């Protein structure tokens, strides 16, 4: 690879066989990308956990809002019935 790089770019890469082996290794490639958004397993696992926490939080908010709306609907129905009974 160093020879090919030298021919194409005019610059040597100065990488030994061990480093080339790492660069060409898919597992090394994936694990090395360990920043947010990267494919490293620990990063992906943490992103999944974070999304699950967000999901649970949003689901709880939705349930509270549904309960609030159900109570508001029941209160409105009661008021409507009360008003209609008073007119009879």
C-alpha positions as a printed NumPy array, in Angstrom:
array([[  0.   ,   0.   ,   0.   ],
       [  2.804,   2.37 ,   0.804],
       [  4.224,   1.864,  -2.707],
       [  0.792,   2.447,  -4.295],
       [  0.271,   5.61 ,  -2.26 ],
       [  3.699,   6.868,  -3.237],
       [  2.957,   6.287,  -6.941],
       [ -0.489,   7.923,  -6.803],
       [  0.089,  10.833,  -4.424],
       [  3.845,  11.162,  -4.433],
       [  3.813,  10.721,  -0.654],
       [  4.513,   7.648,   1.419],
       [  1.985,   6.723,   4.094],
       [  4.547,   5.369,   6.551],
       [  2.25 ,   2.623,   7.811],
       [  3.577,  -0.786,   8.748],
       [  1.852,  -4.103,   8.006],
       [  0.391,  -4.282,  11.516],
       [ -1.344,  -0.911,  11.091],
       [ -2.585,  -1.876,   7.612],
       [ -3.984,  -5.053,   9.133],
       [ -5.902,  -3.015,  11.705],
       [ -7.183,  -0.543,   9.137],
       [ -8.45 ,  -3.372,   6.927],
       [-10.08 ,  -5.226,   9.858],
       [-13.85 ,  -4.498,   9.955],
       [-14.062,  -5.165,  13.699],
       [-11.251,  -2.695,  14.407],
       [-12.866,  -0.189,  12.029],
       [-16.232,  -0.386,  13.845],
       [-14.845,  -0.401,  17.391],
       [-12.567,   2.555,  16.663],
       [-15.565,   4.759,  15.841],
       [-16.666,   5.117,  19.431],
       [-18.105,   8.63 ,  19.381],
       [-21.782,   9.595,  19.468],
       [-23.371,   8.365,  16.265],
       [-20.598,   5.867,  15.636],
       [-21.118,   2.154,  15.047],
       [-19.071,   0.872,  18.02 ],
       [-21.192,  -1.566,  20.059],
       [-20.864,   0.363,  23.331],
       [-21.953,   3.593,  21.604],
       [-24.917,   1.929,  19.923],
       [-25.947,   0.268,  23.2  ],
       [-25.85 ,   3.609,  25.034],
       [-27.831,   5.303,  22.258],
       [-30.474,   2.574,  22.487],
       [-30.668,   2.953,  26.281],
       [-30.997,   6.718,  25.95 ],
       [-33.77 ,   6.38 ,  23.365],
       [-35.558,   3.857,  25.578],
       [-35.455,   6.318,  28.501],
       [-36.823,   9.062,  26.266],
       [-39.506,   6.696,  24.948],
       [-40.622,   5.751,  28.474],
       [-40.718,   9.402,  29.521],
       [-42.767,  10.413,  26.486],
       [-45.075,   7.429,  26.945],
       [-45.727,   8.481,  30.56 ],
       [-46.492,  12.047,  29.421],
       [-48.904,  10.695,  26.817],
       [-50.699,   8.555,  29.39 ],
       [-51.061,  11.559,  31.708],
       [-52.451,  13.667,  28.884],
       [-54.916,  10.938,  27.902],
       [-56.089,  10.717,  31.513],
       [-56.469,  14.495,  31.694],
       [-58.496,  14.519,  28.479],
       [-60.69 ,  11.618,  29.623],
       [-61.446,  13.464,  32.869],
       [-62.176,  16.678,  30.95 ],
       [-64.536,  14.769,  28.656],
       [-66.308,  13.162,  31.612],
       [-66.626,  16.567,  33.331],
       [-68.015,  18.095,  30.141],
       [-70.533,  15.267,  29.719],
       [-71.65 ,  15.736,  33.322],
       [-72.095,  19.494,  32.827],
       [-74.038,  18.97 ,  29.595],
       [-76.363,  16.455,  31.314],
       [-76.796,  18.81 ,  34.238],
       [-77.714,  21.658,  31.902],
       [-80.094,  19.49 ,  29.882],
       [-81.847,  18.169,  32.992],
       [-82.433,  21.681,  34.214],
       [-84.279,  22.538,  31.008],
       [-86.804,  19.703,  31.258]])
